Coordinates of C-alpha atoms in Angstrom, one line a residue:
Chain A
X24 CA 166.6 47.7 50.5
X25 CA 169.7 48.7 48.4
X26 CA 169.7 50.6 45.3
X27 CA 171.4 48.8 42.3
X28 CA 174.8 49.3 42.9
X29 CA 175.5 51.5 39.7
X30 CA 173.3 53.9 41.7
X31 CA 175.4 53.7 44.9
X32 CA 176.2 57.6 44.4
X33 CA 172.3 58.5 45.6
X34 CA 172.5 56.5 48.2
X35 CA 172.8 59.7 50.0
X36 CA 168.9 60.2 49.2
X37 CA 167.3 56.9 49.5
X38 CA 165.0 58.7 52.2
X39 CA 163.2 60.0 49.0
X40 CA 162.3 55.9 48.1
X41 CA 158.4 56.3 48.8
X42 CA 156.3 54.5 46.7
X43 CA 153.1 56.7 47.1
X44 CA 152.0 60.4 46.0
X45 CA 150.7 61.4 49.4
X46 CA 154.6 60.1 51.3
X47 CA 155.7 61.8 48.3
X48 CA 154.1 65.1 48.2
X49 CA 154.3 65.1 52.4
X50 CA 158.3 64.8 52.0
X51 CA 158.3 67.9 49.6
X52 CA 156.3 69.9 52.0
X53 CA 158.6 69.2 54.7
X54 CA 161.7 69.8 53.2
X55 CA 163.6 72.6 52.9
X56 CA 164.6 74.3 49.5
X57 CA 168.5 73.3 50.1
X58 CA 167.5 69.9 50.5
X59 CA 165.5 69.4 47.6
X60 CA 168.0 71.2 45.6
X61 CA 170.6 69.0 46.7
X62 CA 168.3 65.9 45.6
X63 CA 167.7 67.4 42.7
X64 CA 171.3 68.3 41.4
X65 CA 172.0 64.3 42.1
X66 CA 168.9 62.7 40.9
X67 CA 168.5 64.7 37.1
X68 CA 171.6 63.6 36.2
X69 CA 171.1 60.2 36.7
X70 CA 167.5 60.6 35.1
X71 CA 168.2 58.8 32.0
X72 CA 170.4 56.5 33.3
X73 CA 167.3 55.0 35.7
X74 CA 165.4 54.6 32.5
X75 CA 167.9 52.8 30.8
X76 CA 168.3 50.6 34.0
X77 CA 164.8 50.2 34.4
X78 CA 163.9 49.6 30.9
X79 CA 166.1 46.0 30.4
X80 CA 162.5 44.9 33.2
X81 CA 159.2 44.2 32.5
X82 CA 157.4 47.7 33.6
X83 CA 155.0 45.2 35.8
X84 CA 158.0 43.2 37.2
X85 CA 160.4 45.3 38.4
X86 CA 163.3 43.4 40.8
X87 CA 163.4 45.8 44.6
X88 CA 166.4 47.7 43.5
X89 CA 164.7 48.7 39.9
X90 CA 161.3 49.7 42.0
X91 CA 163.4 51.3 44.2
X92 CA 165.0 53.6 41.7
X93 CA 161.9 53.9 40.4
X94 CA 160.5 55.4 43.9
X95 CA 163.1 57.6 43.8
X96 CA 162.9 59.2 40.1
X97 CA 159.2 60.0 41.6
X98 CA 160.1 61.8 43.9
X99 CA 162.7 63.7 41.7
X100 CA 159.2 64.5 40.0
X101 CA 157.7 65.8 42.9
X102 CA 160.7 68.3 43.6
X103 CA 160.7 69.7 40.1
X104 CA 158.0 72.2 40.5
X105 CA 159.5 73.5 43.8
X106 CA 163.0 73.6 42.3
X107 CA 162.4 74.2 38.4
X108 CA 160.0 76.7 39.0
X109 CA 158.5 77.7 42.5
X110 CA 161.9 78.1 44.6
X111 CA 159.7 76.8 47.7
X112 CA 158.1 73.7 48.7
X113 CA 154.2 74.7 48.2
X114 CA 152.3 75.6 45.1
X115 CA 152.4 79.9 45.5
X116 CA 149.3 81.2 45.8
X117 CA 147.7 77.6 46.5
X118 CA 146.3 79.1 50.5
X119 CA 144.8 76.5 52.3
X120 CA 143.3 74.9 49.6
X121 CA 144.4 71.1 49.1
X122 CA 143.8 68.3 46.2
X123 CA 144.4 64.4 47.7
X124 CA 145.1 61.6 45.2
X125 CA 142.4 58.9 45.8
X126 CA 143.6 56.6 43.4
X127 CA 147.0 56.5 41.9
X128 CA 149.2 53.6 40.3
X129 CA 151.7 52.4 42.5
X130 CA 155.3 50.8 41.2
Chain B
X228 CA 145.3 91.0 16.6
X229 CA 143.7 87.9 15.8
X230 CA 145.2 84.1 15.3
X231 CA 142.9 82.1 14.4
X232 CA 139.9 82.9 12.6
X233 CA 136.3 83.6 14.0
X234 CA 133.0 82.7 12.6
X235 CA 131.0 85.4 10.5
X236 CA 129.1 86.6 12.9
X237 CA 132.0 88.4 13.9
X238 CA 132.4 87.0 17.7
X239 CA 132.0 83.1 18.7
X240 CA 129.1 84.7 21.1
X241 CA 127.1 86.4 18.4
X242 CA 127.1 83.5 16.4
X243 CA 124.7 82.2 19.1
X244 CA 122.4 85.4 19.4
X245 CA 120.3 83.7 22.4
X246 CA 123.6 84.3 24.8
X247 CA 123.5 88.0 24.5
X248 CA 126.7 89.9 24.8
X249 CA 125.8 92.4 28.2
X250 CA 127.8 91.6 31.6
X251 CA 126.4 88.3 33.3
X252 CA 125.1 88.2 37.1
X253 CA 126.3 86.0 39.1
X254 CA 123.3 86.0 41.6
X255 CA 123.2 81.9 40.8
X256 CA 126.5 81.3 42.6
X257 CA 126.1 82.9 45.9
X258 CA 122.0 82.8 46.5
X259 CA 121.1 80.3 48.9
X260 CA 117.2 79.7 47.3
X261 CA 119.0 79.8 43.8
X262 CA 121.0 76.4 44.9
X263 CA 118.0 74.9 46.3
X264 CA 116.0 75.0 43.0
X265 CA 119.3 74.5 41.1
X266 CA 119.3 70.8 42.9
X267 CA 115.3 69.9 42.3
X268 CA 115.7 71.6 38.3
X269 CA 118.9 70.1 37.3
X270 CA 120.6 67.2 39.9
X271 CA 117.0 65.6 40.8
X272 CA 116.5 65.2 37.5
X273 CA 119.3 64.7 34.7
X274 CA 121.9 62.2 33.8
X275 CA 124.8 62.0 36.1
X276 CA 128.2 60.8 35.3
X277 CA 129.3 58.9 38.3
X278 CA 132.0 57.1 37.4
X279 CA 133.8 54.3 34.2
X280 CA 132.9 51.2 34.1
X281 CA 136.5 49.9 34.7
X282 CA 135.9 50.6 38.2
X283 CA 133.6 47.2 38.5
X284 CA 135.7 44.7 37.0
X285 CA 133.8 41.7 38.3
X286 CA 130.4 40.6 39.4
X287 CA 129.6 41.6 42.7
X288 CA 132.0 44.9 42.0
X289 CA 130.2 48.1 43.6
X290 CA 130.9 51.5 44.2
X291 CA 129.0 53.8 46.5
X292 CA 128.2 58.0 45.4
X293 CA 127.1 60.5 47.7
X294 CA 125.1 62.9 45.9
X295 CA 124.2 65.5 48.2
X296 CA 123.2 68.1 45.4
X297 CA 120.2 65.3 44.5
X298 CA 119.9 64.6 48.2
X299 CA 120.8 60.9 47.6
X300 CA 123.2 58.4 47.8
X301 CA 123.8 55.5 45.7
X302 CA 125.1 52.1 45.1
X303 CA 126.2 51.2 41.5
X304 CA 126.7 47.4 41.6
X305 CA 127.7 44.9 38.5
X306 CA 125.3 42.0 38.4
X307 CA 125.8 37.9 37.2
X308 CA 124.4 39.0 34.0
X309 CA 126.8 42.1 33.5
X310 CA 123.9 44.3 34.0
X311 CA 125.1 47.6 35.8
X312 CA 122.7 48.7 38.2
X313 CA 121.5 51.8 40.8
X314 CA 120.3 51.5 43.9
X315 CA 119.7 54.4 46.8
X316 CA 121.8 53.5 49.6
X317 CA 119.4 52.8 52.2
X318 CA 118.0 50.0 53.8
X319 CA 114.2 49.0 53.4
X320 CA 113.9 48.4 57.1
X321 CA 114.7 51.4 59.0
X322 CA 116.4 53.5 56.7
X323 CA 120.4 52.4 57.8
X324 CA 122.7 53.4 55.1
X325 CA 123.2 49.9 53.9
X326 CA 126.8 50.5 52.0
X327 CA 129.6 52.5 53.9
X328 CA 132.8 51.6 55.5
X329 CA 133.5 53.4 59.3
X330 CA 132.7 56.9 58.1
X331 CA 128.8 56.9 56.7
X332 CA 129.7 59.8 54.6
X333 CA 132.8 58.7 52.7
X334 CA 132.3 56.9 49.4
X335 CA 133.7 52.9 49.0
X336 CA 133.6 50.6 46.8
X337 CA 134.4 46.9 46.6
X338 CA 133.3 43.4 45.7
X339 CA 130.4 41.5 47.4
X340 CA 128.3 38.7 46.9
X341 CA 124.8 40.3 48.5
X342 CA 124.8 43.5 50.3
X343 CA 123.8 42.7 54.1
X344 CA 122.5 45.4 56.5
X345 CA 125.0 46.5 59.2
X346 CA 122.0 46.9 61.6
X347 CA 119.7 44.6 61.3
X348 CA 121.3 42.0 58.8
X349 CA 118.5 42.0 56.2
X350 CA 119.9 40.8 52.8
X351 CA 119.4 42.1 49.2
X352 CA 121.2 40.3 46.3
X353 CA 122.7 42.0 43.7
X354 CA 119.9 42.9 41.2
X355 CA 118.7 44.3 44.5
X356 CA 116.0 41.8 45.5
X357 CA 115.8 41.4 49.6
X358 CA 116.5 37.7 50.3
X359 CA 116.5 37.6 53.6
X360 CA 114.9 38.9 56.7
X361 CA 116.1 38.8 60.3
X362 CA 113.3 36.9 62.3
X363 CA 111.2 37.2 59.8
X364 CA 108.7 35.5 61.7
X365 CA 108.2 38.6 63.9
X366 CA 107.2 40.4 61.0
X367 CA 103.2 41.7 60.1
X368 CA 102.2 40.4 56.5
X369 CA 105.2 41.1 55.2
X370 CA 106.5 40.1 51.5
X371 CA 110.0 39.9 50.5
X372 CA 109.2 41.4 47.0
X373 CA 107.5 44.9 48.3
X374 CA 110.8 45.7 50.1
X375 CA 113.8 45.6 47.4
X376 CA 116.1 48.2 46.9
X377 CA 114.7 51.9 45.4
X378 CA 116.6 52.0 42.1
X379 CA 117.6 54.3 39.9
X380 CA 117.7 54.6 36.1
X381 CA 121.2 53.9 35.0
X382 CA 122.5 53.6 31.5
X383 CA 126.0 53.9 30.3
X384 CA 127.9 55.8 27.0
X385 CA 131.1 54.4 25.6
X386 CA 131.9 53.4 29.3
X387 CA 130.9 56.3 31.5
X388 CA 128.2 55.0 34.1
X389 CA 125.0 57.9 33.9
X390 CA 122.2 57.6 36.3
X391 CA 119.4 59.6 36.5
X392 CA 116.6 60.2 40.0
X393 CA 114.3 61.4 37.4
X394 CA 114.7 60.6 34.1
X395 CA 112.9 63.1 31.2
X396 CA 114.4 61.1 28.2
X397 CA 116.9 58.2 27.7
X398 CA 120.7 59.0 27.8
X399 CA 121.3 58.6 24.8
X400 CA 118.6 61.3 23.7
X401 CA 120.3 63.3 26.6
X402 CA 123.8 63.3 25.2
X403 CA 122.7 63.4 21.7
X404 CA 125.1 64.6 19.0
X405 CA 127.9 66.0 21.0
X406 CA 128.3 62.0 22.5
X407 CA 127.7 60.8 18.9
X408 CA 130.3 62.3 17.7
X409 CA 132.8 61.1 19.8
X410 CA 131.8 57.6 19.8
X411 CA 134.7 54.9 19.0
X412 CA 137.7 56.8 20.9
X413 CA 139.8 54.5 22.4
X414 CA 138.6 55.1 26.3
X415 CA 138.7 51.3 27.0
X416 CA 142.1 51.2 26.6
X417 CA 143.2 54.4 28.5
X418 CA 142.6 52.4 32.0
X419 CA 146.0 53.7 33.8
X420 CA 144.3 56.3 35.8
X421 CA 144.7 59.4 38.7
X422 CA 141.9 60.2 40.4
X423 CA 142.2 63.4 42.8
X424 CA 139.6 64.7 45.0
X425 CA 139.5 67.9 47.2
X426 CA 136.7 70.4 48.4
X427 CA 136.7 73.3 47.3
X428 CA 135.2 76.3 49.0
X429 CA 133.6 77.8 45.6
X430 CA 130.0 77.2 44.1
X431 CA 130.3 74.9 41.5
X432 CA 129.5 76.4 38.6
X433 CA 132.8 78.7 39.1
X434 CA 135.1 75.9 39.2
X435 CA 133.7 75.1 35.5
X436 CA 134.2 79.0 34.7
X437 CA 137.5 78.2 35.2
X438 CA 138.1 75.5 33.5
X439 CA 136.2 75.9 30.6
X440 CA 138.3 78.9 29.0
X441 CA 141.9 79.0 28.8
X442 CA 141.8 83.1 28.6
X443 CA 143.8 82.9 32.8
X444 CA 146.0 80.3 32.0
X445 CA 148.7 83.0 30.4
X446 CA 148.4 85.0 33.4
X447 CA 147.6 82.9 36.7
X448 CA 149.5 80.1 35.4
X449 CA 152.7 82.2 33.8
X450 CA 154.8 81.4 36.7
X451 CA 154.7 77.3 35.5
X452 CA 156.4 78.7 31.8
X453 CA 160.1 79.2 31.7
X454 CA 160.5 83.3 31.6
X455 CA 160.5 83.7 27.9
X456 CA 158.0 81.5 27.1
X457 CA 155.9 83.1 29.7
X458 CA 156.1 86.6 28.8
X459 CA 155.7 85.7 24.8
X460 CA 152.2 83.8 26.3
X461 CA 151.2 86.6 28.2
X462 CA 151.3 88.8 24.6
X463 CA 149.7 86.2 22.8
X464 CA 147.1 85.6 25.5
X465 CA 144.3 82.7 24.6
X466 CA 142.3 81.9 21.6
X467 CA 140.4 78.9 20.8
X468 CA 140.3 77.4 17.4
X469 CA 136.8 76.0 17.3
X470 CA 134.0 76.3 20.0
X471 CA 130.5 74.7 19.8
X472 CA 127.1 75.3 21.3
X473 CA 124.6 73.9 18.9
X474 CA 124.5 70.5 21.0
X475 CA 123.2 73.0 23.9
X476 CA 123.3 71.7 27.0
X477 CA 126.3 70.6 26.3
X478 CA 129.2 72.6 24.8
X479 CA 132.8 72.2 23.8
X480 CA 136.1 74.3 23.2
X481 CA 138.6 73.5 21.1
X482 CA 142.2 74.4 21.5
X483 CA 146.1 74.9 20.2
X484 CA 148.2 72.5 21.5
X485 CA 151.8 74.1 20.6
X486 CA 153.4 72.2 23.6
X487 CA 153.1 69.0 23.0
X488 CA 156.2 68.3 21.6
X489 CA 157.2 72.4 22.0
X490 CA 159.0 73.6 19.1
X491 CA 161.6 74.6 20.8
X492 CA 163.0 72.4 23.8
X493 CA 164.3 75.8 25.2
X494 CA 160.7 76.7 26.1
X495 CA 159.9 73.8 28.4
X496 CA 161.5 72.9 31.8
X497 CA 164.7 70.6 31.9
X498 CA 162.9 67.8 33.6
X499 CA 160.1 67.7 30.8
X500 CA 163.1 67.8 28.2
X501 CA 164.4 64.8 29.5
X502 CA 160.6 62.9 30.2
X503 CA 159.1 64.7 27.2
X504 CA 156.1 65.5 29.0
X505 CA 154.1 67.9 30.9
X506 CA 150.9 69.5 31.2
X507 CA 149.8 68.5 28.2
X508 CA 150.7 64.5 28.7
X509 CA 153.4 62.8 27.1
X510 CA 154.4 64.4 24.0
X511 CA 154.5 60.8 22.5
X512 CA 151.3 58.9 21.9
X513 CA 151.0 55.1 23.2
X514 CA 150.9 52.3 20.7
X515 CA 147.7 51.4 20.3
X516 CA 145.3 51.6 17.1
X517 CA 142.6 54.2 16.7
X518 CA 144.4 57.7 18.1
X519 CA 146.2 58.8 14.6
X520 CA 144.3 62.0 12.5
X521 CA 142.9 59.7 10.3
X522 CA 141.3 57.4 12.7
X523 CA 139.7 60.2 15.4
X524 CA 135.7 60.2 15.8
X525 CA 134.6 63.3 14.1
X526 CA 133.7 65.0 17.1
X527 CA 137.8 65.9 17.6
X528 CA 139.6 68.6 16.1
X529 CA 136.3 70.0 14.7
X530 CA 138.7 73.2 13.2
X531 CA 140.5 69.9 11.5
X532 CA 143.8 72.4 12.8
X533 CA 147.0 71.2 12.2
X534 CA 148.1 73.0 15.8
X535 CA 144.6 71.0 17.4
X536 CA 146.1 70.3 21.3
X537 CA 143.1 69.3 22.8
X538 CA 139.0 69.5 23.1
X539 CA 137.3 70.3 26.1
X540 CA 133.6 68.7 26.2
X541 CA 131.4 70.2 28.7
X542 CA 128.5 67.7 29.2
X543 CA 126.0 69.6 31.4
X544 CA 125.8 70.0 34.3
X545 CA 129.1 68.9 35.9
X546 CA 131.0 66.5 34.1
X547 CA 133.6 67.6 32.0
X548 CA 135.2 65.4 29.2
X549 CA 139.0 66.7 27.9
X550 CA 140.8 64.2 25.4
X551 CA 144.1 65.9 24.4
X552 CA 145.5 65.0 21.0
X553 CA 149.0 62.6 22.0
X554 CA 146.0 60.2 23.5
X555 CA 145.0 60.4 27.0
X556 CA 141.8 61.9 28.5
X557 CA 141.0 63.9 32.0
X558 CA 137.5 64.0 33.6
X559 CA 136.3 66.9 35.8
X560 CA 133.8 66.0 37.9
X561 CA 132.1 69.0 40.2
X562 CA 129.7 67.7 43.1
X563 CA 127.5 70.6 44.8
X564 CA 127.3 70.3 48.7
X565 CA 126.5 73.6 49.1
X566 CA 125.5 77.0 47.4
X567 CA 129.3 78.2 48.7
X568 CA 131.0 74.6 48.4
X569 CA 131.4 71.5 46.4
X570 CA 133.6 68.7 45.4
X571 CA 135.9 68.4 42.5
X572 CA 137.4 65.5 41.1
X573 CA 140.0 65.4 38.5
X574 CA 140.7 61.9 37.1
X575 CA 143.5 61.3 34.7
X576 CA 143.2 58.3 32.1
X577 CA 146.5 57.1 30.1
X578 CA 147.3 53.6 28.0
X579 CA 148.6 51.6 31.1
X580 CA 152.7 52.1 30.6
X581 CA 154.4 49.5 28.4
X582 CA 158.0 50.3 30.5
X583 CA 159.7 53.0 32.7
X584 CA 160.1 55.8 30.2
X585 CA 156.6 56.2 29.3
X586 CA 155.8 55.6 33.5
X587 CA 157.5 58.5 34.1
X588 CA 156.2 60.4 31.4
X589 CA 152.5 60.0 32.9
X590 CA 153.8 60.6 36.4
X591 CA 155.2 63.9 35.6
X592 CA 151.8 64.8 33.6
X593 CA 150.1 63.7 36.9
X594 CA 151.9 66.0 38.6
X595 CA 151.9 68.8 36.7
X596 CA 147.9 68.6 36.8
X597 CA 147.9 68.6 40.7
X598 CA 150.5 72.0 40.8
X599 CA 147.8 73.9 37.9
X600 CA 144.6 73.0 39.8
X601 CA 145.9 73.9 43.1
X602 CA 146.5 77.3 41.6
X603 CA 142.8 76.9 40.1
X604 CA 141.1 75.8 43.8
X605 CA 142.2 78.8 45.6
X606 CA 141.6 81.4 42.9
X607 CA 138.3 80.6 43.5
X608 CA 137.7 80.8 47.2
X609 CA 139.3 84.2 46.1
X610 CA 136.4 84.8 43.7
X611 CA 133.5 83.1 45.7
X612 CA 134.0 85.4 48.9
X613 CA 134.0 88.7 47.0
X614 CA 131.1 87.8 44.9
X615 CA 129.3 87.2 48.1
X616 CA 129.8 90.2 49.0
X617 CA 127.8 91.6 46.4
X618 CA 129.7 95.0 46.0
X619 CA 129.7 93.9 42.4
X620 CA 126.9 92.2 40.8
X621 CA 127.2 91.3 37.4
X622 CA 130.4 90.5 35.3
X623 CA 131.8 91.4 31.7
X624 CA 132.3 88.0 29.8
X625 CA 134.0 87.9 26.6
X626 CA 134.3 86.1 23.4
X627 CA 136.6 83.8 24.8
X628 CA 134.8 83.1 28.2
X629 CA 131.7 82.0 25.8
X630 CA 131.3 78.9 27.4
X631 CA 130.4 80.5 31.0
X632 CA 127.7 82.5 29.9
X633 CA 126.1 79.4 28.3
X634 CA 126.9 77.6 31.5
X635 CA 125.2 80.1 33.4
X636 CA 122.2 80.8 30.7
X637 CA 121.2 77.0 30.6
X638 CA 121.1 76.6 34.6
X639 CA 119.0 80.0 35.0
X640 CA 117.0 79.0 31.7
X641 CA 116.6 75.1 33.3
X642 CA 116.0 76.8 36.5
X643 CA 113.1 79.2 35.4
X644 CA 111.2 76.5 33.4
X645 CA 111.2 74.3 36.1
X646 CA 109.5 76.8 38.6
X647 CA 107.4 78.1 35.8
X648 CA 106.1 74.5 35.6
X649 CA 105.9 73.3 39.0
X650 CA 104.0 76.4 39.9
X651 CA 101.0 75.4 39.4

């Protein structure tokens, strides 16, 4: 499924559309730092212009390419910490230990 | 130096003389017979938050709880006359589990008409009446209404489901003041909700320790603060503006919320610039009547600061109540399974998103949650191994850590009145 064509420059990243926390978080642990900077660097900018996109839909009845870019502005979410603030993937400090999302709204 | 001003006792801890002020032992967290009478004094026996009751919609709607720490585990079920009910899980025939899905330890939930016995197919309805037996026939004098479901006392408090094994006064005598004075928040309408889940290799009362003073978060949490904001935390360290004991068991702690909007957007990361959010929630409060100053239960804000962030109610034993002023609420939940383990839940509750903006907002203070606790978990495998050891014994609290030593005083205190009676 496409993204709306005024968001044809991040088509590069459309591997990031996942609509759920655990693809989500899984992605981020598997990718490098590069790559998630690279996301990054393309997806802030764009940050405000999703939620301008997004915002002329009902939050609850988003067309594909809307849900879409809105799949993908999560996962910008998800590499924030790691690129904002930890410069690597996990949590430091975080060992072994692990916290699973059980229920979570999905888009 | 001091920020905000202390009560005139002098200390937050000596305004409660029965806490003492001399380093606490932590014998409770690490004994083996300690957790055994912890779970026949306190889980056997007191009201249990086990879940909203948002989470059973309809009639038929049921969820399942394993209580291990009372030895139990349950079936909460919504009946054709809205009555929310209890039930231990087990069958009256041979003692199946009569509620799970493939795994028999794993919680579920869903909607039903009757619960039917994987085993044997005997029936119960849903006010927990058995309805029908397999070849009945075969039976020996047996009577349908001697072998219903074992229930459990369960009662409810402005939408939090309470149930009770052993009941030693209603819940609303249980909760008392502290619930009284929060009644009327708007937690009905906060139904957008996070739920995470992990165990955690750490006795439960030391997850609580950790979240119920704010005294680390400067120091194992600095890394999450841009580097100025960070090191001008660090200086400051933690004070609380208000805390309360005199609704003992329960407690609360009341705190600055200077981040939510920040005073200066320089402070905060560029992606919660551009959401405006982050650990404390969205810095902008959802449209809905009942969250502005004037309209607050009294029970918030109990400083009535102007910097009030957030409240932290600590209703005992394990169920933890934090409503943060821009109007969402998080639930700790901390489940004993073993002297050295238990499960934590944090669930996050926000006015369901009216578009993408505020979506993203709550995703990002989602987020943020999961990256602080993780921090939390592991600190306190960390602390749980070395207190095992038992190199060191007993631990200097201070005024800001008063709500662990209460913690700790009113499960030794419970504890010893419980043996003192049953001794006999």
């Amino acid at each position: 499924m496409p993204l709306p064509t005024e968001f044809a420059d991040l088509t590069p990243y459309t591997d990031w559309i996942l609509p759920t926390e655990p693809e989500r978080y899984n992605k981020r642990l598997n990718s490098s730092m590069d790559q998630m900077q690279t996301f990054y660097d393309a997806a802030i900018n764009r940050l405000e212009d999703a939620i301008t996109y997004c915002d002329q839909y009902p939050i609850n009845d988003l067309p594909d390419p809307a849900r879409e870019l809105m799949h993908l502005m999560q996962s910008l979410i998800m590499v924030s910490f790691p690129v904002e603030v930890w410069k690597q993937p996990r949590v430091p400090d975080s060992g072994a230990a692990y916290l699973n999302i059980t229920t979570e709204p999905v888009i | 130096m001091a920020h905000f001003a202390k009560p005139s006792a002098g200390s937050w801890t000596q305004q409660y003389p029965e806490l003492g002020t001399s380093p606490v032992d932590y014998n409770d967290s690490i004994d083996p017979a300690f957790y055994e009478k912890e779970r026949a004094a306190i889980f056997k026996r007191t009201w249990l938050n086990v879940g909203r009751i948002e989470q059973l919609p309809r009639t038929g709607s049921y969820f399942t709880k394993e209580l291990p720490s009372a030895g139990t585990s349950l079936v909460i079920v919504k009946g054709g006359d809205g009555a929310v009910r209890a039930f231990h899980n087990v069958c009256r025939h041979r003692g199946n589990k009569l509620v799970w899905n493939d795994y028999p330890a794993e919680e579920t939930a869903g909607s039903c008409r009757q619960f039917i016995c994987k085993y044997h197919a005997w029936r119960y309805d849903l006010t927990g009446k058995l309805t029908f037996v397999q070849q009945e026939e075969e039976f020996f004098d047996l009577d349908k209404a001697d072998y219903g479901l074992k229930d459990v006392a369960c009662d409810s408090w402005e939408g939090f489901i309470f149930i009770n094994l052993d009941p030693q006064e209603t819940l609303t005598e249980y909760l008392g003041e502290m619930a009284k004075s929060l009644a009327g928040y708007p937690f009905g309408k906060m139904t957008e909700v996070y739920r995470y889940k992990a165990e955690v290799g750490a006795n439960w009362k030391l997850f609580i320790d950790a979240f119920a003073e704010f005294y680390h978060a400067p120091v194992l949490h600095q890394k999450q603060a841009v580097k100025d904001e960070a090191d001008k935390l660090l200086t400051y360290g933690y004070e609380a503006l208000h805390y309360d004991l005199s609704t003992s068991p329960h407690s609360m702690i009341s705190s600055w919320g200077g981040m939510s909007p920040p005073k200066d957007p320089s402070m905060v990361k560029p992606i919660e610039r551009i959401l405006r959010s982050g650990l404390f929630g969205p810095w902008d409060k959802p449209a809905i009547d009942g969250l502005d100053a004037a309209s607050l239960p009294p029970g918030l804000n109990p400083a009535r600061h102007r910097a009030w962030g957030s409240d932290s109610f600590e209703f005992f034993p394990n169920f933890t109540l934090l409503i943060w002023e821009p109007g969402w609420y998080l639930t700790y939940h901390y489940w004993p399974t073993a002297v050295d383990k238990h499960i934590f839940e944090g669930t996050l509750y926000f006015v369901p998103p009216t578009n993408a903006r505020e979506r993203l907002a709550q995703e990002l203070a989602a987020v943020t949650f999961k990256e602080y606790a993780l921090q939390d978990a592991n600190t306190l495998e960390a602390t749980q191994t070395m207190i095992a050891t038992r190199t060191v014994t007993k631990f200097p609290l201070n005024d800001q850590e008063i709500l662990l030593r209460h913690l700790h005083k009113v499960v030794g205190d419970r504890v010893q009145e419980y043996s003192d009676a049953t001794a006999h």
